PDB file of C-alpha atoms in Angstrom:
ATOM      1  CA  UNK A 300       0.000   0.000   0.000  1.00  0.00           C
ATOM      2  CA  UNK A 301       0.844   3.483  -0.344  1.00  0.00           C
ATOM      3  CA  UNK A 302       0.152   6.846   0.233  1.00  0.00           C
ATOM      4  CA  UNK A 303      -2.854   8.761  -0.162  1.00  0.00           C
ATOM      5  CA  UNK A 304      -2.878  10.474  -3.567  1.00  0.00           C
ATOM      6  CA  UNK A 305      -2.418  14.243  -3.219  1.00  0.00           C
ATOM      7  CA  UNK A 306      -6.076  16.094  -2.328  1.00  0.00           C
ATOM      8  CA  UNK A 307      -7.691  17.864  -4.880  1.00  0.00           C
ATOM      9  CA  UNK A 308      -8.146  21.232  -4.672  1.00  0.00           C
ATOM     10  CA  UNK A 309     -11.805  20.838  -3.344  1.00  0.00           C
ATOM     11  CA  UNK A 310     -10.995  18.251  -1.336  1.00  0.00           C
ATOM     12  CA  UNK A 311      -7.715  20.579  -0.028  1.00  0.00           C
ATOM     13  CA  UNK A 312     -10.142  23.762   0.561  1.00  0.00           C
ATOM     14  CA  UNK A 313     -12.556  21.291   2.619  1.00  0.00           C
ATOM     15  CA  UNK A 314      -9.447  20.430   4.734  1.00  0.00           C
ATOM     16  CA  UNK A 315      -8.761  24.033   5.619  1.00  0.00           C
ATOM     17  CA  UNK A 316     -12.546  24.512   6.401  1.00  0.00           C
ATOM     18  CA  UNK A 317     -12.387  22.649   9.141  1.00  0.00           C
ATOM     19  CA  UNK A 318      -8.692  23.857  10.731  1.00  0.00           C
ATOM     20  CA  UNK A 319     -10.351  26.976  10.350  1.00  0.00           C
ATOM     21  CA  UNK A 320     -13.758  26.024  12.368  1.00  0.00           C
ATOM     22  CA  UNK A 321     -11.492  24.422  14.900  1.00  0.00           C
ATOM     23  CA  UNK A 322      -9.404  26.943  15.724  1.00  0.00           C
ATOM     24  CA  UNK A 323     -11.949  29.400  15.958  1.00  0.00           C
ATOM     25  CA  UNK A 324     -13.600  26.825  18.167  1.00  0.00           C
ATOM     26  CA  UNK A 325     -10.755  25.487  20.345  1.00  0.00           C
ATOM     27  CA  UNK A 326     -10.612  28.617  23.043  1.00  0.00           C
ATOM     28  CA  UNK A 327     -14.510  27.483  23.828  1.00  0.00           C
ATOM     29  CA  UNK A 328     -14.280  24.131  23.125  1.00  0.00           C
ATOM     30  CA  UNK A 329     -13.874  22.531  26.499  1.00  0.00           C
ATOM     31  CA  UNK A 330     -16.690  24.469  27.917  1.00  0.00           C
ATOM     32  CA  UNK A 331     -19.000  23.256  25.371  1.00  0.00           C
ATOM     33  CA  UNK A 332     -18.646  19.640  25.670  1.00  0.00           C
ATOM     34  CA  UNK A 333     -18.274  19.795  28.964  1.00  0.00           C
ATOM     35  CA  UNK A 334     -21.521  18.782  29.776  1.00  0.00           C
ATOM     36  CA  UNK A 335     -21.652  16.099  27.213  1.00  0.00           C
ATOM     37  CA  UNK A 336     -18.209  14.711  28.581  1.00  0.00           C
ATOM     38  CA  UNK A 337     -19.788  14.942  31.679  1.00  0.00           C
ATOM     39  CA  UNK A 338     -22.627  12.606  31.390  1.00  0.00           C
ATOM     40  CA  UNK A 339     -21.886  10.255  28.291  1.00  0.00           C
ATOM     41  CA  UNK A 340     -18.187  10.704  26.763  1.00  0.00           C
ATOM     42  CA  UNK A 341     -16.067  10.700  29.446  1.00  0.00           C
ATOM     43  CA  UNK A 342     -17.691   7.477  30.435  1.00  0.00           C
ATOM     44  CA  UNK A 343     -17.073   5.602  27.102  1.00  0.00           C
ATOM     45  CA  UNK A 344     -13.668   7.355  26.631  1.00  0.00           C
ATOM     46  CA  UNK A 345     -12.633   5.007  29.563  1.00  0.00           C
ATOM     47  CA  UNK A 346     -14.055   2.417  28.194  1.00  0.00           C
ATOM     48  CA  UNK A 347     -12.690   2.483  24.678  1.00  0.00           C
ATOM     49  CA  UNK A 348      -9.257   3.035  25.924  1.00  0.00           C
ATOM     50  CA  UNK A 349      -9.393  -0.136  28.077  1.00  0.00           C
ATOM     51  CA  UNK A 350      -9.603  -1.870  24.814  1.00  0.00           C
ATOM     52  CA  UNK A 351      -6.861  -0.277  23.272  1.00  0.00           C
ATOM     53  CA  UNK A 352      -3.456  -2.454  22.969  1.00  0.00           C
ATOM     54  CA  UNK A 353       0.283  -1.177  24.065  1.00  0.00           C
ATOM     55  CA  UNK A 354       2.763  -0.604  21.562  1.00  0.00           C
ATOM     56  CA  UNK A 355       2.673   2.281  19.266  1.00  0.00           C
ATOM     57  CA  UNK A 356      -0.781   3.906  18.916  1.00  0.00           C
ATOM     58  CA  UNK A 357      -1.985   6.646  16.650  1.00  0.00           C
ATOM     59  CA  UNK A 358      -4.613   9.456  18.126  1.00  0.00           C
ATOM     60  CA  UNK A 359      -6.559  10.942  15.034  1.00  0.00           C
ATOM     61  CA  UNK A 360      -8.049  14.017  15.891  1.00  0.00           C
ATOM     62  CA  UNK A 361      -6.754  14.885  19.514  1.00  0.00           C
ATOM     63  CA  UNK A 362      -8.502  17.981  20.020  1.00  0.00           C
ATOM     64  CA  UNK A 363      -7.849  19.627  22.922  1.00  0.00           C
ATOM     65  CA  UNK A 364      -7.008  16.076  24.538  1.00  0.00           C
ATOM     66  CA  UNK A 365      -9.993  15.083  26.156  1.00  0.00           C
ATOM     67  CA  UNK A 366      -8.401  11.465  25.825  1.00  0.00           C
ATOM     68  CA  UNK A 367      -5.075  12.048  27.351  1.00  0.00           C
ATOM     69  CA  UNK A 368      -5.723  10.893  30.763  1.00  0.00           C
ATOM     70  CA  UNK A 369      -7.081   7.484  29.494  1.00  0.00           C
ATOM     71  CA  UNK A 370      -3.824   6.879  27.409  1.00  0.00           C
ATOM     72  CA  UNK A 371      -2.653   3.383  28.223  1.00  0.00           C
ATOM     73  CA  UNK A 372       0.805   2.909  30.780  1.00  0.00           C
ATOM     74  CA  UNK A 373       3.342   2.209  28.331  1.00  0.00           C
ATOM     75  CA  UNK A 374       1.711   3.036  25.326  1.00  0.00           C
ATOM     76  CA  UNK A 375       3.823   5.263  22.606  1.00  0.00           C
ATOM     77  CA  UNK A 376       1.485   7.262  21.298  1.00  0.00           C
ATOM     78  CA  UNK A 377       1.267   9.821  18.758  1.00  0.00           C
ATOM     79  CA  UNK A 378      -1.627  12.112  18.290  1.00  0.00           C
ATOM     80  CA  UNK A 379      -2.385  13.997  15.491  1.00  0.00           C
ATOM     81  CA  UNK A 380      -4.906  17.162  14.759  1.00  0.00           C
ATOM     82  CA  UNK A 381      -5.890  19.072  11.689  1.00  0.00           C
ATOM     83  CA  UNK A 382      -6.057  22.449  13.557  1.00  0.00           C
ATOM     84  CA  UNK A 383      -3.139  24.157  15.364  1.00  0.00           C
ATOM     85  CA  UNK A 384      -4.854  25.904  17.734  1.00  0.00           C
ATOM     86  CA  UNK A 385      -6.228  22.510  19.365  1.00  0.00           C
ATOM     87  CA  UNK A 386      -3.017  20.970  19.435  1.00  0.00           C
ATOM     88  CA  UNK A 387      -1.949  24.429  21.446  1.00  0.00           C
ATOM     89  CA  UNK A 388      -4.501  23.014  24.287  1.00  0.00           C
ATOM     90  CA  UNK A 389      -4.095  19.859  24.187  1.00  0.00           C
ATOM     91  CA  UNK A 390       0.079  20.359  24.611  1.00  0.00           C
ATOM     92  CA  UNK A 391      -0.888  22.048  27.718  1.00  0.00           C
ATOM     93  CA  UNK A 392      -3.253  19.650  29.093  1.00  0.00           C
ATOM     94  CA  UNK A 393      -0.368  16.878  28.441  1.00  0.00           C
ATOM     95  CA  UNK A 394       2.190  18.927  30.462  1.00  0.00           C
ATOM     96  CA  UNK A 395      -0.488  19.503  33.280  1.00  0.00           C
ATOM     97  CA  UNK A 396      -0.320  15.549  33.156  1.00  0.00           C
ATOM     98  CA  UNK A 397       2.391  14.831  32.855  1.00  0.00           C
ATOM     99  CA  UNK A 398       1.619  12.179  29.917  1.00  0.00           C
ATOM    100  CA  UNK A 399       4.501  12.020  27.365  1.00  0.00           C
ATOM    101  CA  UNK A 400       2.670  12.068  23.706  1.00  0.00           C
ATOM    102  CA  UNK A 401       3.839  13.221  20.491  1.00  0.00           C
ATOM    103  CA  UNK A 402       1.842  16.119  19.205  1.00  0.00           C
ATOM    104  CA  UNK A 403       1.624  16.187  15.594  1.00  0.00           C
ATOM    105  CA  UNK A 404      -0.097  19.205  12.945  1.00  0.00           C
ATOM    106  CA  UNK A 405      -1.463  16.658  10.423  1.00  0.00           C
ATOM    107  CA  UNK A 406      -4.652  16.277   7.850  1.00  0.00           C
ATOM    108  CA  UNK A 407      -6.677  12.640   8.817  1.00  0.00           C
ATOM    109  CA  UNK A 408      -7.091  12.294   5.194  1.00  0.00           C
ATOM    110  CA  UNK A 409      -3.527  12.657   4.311  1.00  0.00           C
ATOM    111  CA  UNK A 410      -1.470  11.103   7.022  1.00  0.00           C
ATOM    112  CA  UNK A 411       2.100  11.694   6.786  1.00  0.00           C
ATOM    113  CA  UNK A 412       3.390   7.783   8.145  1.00  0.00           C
ATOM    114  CA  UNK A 413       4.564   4.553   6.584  1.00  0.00           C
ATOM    115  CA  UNK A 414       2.437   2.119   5.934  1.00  0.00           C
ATOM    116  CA  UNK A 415       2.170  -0.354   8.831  1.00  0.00           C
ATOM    117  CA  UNK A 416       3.344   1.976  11.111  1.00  0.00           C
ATOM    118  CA  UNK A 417       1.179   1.451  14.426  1.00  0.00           C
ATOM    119  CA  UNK A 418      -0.377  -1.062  16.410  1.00  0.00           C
ATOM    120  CA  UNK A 419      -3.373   0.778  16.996  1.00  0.00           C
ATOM    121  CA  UNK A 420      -5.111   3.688  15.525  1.00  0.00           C
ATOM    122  CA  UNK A 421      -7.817   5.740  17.735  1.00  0.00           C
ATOM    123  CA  UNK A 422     -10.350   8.588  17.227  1.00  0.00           C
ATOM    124  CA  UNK A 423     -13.554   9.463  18.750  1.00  0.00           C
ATOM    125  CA  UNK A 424     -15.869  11.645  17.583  1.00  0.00           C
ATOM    126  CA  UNK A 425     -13.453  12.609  14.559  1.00  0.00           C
ATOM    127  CA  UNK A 426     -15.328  11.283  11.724  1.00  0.00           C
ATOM    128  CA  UNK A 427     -17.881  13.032  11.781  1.00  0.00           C
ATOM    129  CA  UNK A 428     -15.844  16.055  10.835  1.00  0.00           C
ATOM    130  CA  UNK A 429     -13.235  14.406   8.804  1.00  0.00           C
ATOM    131  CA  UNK A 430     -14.502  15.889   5.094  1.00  0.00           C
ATOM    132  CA  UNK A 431     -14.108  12.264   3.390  1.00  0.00           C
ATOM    133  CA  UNK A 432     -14.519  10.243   5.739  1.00  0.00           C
ATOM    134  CA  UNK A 433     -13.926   6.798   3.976  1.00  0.00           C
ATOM    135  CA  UNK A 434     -10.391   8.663   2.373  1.00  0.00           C
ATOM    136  CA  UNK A 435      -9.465   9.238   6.449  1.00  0.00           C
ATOM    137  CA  UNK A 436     -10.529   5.479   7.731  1.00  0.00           C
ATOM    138  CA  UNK A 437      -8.505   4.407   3.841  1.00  0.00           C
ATOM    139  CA  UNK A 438      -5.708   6.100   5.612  1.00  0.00           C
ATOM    140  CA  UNK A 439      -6.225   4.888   9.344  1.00  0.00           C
ATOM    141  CA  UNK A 440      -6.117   1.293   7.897  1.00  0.00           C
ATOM    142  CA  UNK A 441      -2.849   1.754   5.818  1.00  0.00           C
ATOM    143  CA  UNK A 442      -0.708   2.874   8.802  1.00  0.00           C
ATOM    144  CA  UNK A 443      -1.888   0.417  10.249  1.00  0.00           C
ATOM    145  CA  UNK A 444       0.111  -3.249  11.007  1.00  0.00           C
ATOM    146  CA  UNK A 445      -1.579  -6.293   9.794  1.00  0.00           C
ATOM    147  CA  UNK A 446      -3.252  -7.482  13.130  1.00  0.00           C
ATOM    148  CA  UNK A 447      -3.360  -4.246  14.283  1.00  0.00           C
ATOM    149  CA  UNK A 448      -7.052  -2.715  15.559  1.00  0.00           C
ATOM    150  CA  UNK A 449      -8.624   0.296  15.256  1.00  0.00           C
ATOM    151  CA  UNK A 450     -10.899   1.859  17.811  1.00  0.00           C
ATOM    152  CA  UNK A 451     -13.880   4.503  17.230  1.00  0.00           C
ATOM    153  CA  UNK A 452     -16.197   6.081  19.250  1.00  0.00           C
ATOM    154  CA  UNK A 453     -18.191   8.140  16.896  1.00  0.00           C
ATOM    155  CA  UNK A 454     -21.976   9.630  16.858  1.00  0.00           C
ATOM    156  CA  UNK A 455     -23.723   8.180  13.970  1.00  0.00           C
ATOM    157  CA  UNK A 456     -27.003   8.705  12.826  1.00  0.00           C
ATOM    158  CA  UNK A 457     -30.430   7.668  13.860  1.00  0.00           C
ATOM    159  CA  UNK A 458     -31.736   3.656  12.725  1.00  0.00           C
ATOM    160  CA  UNK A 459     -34.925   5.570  13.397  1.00  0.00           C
ATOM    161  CA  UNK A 460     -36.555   6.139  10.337  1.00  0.00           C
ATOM    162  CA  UNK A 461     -37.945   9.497  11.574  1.00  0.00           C
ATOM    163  CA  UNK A 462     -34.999   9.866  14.012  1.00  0.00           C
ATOM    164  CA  UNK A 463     -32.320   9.831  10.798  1.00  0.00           C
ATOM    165  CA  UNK A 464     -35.001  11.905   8.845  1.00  0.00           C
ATOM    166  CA  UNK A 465     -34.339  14.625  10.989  1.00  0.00           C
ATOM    167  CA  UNK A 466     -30.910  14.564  11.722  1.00  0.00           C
ATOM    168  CA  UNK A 467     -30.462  14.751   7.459  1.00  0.00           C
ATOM    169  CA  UNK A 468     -32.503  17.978   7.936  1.00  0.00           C
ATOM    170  CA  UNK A 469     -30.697  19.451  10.743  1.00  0.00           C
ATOM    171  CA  UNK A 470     -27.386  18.427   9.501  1.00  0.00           C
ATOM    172  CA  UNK A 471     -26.343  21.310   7.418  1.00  0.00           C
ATOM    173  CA  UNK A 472     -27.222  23.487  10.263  1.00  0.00           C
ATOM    174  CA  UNK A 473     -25.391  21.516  12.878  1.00  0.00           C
ATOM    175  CA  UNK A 474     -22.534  21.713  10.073  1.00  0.00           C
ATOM    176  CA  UNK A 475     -22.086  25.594  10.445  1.00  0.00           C
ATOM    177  CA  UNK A 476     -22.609  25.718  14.015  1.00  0.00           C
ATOM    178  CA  UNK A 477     -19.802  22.960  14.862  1.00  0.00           C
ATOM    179  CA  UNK A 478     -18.131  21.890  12.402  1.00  0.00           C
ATOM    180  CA  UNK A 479     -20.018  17.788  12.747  1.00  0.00           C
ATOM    181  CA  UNK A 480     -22.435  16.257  10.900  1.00  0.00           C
ATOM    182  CA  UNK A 481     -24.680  14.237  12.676  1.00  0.00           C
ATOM    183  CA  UNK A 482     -26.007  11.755  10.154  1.00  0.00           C
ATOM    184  CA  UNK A 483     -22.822  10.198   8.994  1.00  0.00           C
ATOM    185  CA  UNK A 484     -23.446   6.665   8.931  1.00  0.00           C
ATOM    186  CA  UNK A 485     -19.952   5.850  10.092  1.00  0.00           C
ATOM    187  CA  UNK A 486     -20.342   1.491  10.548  1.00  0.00           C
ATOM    188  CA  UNK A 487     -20.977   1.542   6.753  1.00  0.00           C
ATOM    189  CA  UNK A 488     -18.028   3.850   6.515  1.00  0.00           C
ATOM    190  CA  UNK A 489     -15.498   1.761   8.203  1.00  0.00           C
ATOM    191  CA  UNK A 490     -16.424  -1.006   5.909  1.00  0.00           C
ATOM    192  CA  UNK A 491     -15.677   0.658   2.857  1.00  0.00           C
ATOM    193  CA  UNK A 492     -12.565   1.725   4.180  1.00  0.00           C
ATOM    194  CA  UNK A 493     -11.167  -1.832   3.396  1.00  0.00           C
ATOM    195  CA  UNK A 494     -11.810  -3.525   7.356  1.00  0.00           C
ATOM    196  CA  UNK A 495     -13.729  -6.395   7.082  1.00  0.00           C
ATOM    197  CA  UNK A 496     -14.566  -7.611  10.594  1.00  0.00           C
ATOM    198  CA  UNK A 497     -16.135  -5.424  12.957  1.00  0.00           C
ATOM    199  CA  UNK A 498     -17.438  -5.211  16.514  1.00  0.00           C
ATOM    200  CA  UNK A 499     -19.970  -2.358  17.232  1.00  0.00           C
ATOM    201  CA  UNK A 500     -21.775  -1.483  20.524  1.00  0.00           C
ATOM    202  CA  UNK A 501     -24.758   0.738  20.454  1.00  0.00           C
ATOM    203  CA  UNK A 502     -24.842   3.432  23.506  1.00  0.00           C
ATOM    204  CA  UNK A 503     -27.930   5.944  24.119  1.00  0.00           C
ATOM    205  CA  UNK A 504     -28.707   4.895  20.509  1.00  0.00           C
ATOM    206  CA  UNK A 505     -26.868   7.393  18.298  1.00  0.00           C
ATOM    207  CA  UNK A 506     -23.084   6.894  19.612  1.00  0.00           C
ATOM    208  CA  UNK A 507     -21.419   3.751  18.831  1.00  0.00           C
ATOM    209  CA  UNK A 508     -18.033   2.073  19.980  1.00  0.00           C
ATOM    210  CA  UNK A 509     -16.341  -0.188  17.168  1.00  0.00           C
ATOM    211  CA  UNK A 510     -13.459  -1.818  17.102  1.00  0.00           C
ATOM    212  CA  UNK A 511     -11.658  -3.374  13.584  1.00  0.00           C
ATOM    213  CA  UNK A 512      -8.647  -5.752  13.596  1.00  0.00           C
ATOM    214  CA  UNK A 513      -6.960  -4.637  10.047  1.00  0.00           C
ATOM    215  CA  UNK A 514      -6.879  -8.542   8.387  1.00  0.00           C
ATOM    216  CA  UNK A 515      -3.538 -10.375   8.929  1.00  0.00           C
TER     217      UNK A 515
END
């Protein structure tokens, strides 16, 4: 495997998009979710980093680093972010920490590794925001070893026929306001990223945990 090809322009101006909606967001960004995090995320968080094997693990999408505490003991882990001024917090909340991570500036779509490069590959609530999603899980599964697993927890939209209905309405709205869609249907998306075996757990009905061993 190689490489991503080079973005398109269209696909490059989506990029910038969102490192533009995230840096505008990142000074808030803790104080929105905190209530979410409060009640639901930082719950599963927990829980999908128990899952998540030693060696050398890739964080897509670290935000501000709401996943840095959960990071396993003697995990090397390197965690990536399309928008600078996230990676800004999220360097401070790993010194507060004291949790040793590499911090990189990088585009999910376009990730600048080798092939095979990590053991395991994480994001939550990324791909919802990534702007080709399948090109970013394409990429997740190249740097990743044969045997290797990668581990979601991502908001996906409704089964609910009415339910997903109205989250396709609502989702260019929600779009503007934060930067996510919420009616990405992100189970199907893994699959046609190339992983063929999948676990999925269903939580409060729209967020799901998955976890994909890349095939041997």
């Amino acid at each position: 495997m190689t490489k991503a090809a080079p973005e398109t322009r269209e696909e490059t101006n989506a990029a910038r998009d969102v490192q533009r909606r995230y840096d505008r967001a990142a000074r808030f960004y803790d104080r929105r979710t905190a209530l979410m995090e409060r009640f639901t995320f930082g719950r599963l968080r927990k829980k999908l980093w128990s899952r998540v094997p030693t060696g050398r693990v890739l964080e897509i999408g670290v935000g501000t680093g709401a996943n840095l505490p959960f990071y396993p003991d003697g995990a090397e882990v390197t965690a990536v972010d399309i928008s600078e001024r996230m990676l800004e917090r999220a360097n401070k909340k790993a010194h507060a920490l004291g949790v040793d991570v590499q911090l990189v500036q990088m585009d999910a779509q376009q990730l600048e590794f080798e092939d095979e490069s990590f053991d395991a590959v994480v994001a939550t609530c990324v791909f919802c925001s990534v702007p080709d999603p399948v090109l970013g899980l394409t990429e997740a599964k190249r740097v990743l070893r044969p045997g290797g697993k990668l581990v979601l927890m991502e908001h996906v939209r409704a089964e609910n026929r009415i339910a997903g209905k109205l989250m396709d309405w609502l989702n260019p709205l929600m779009v503007r306001m934060s930067g996510a869609n919420i009616n990405r249907r992100t189970v199907e998306n893994v699959r046609a990223g190339g992983f063929k075996d999948m676990t999925v757990e269903s939580h409060r009905g729209i967020v799901r945990l998955i976890e994909a061993p890349k095939d041997v």
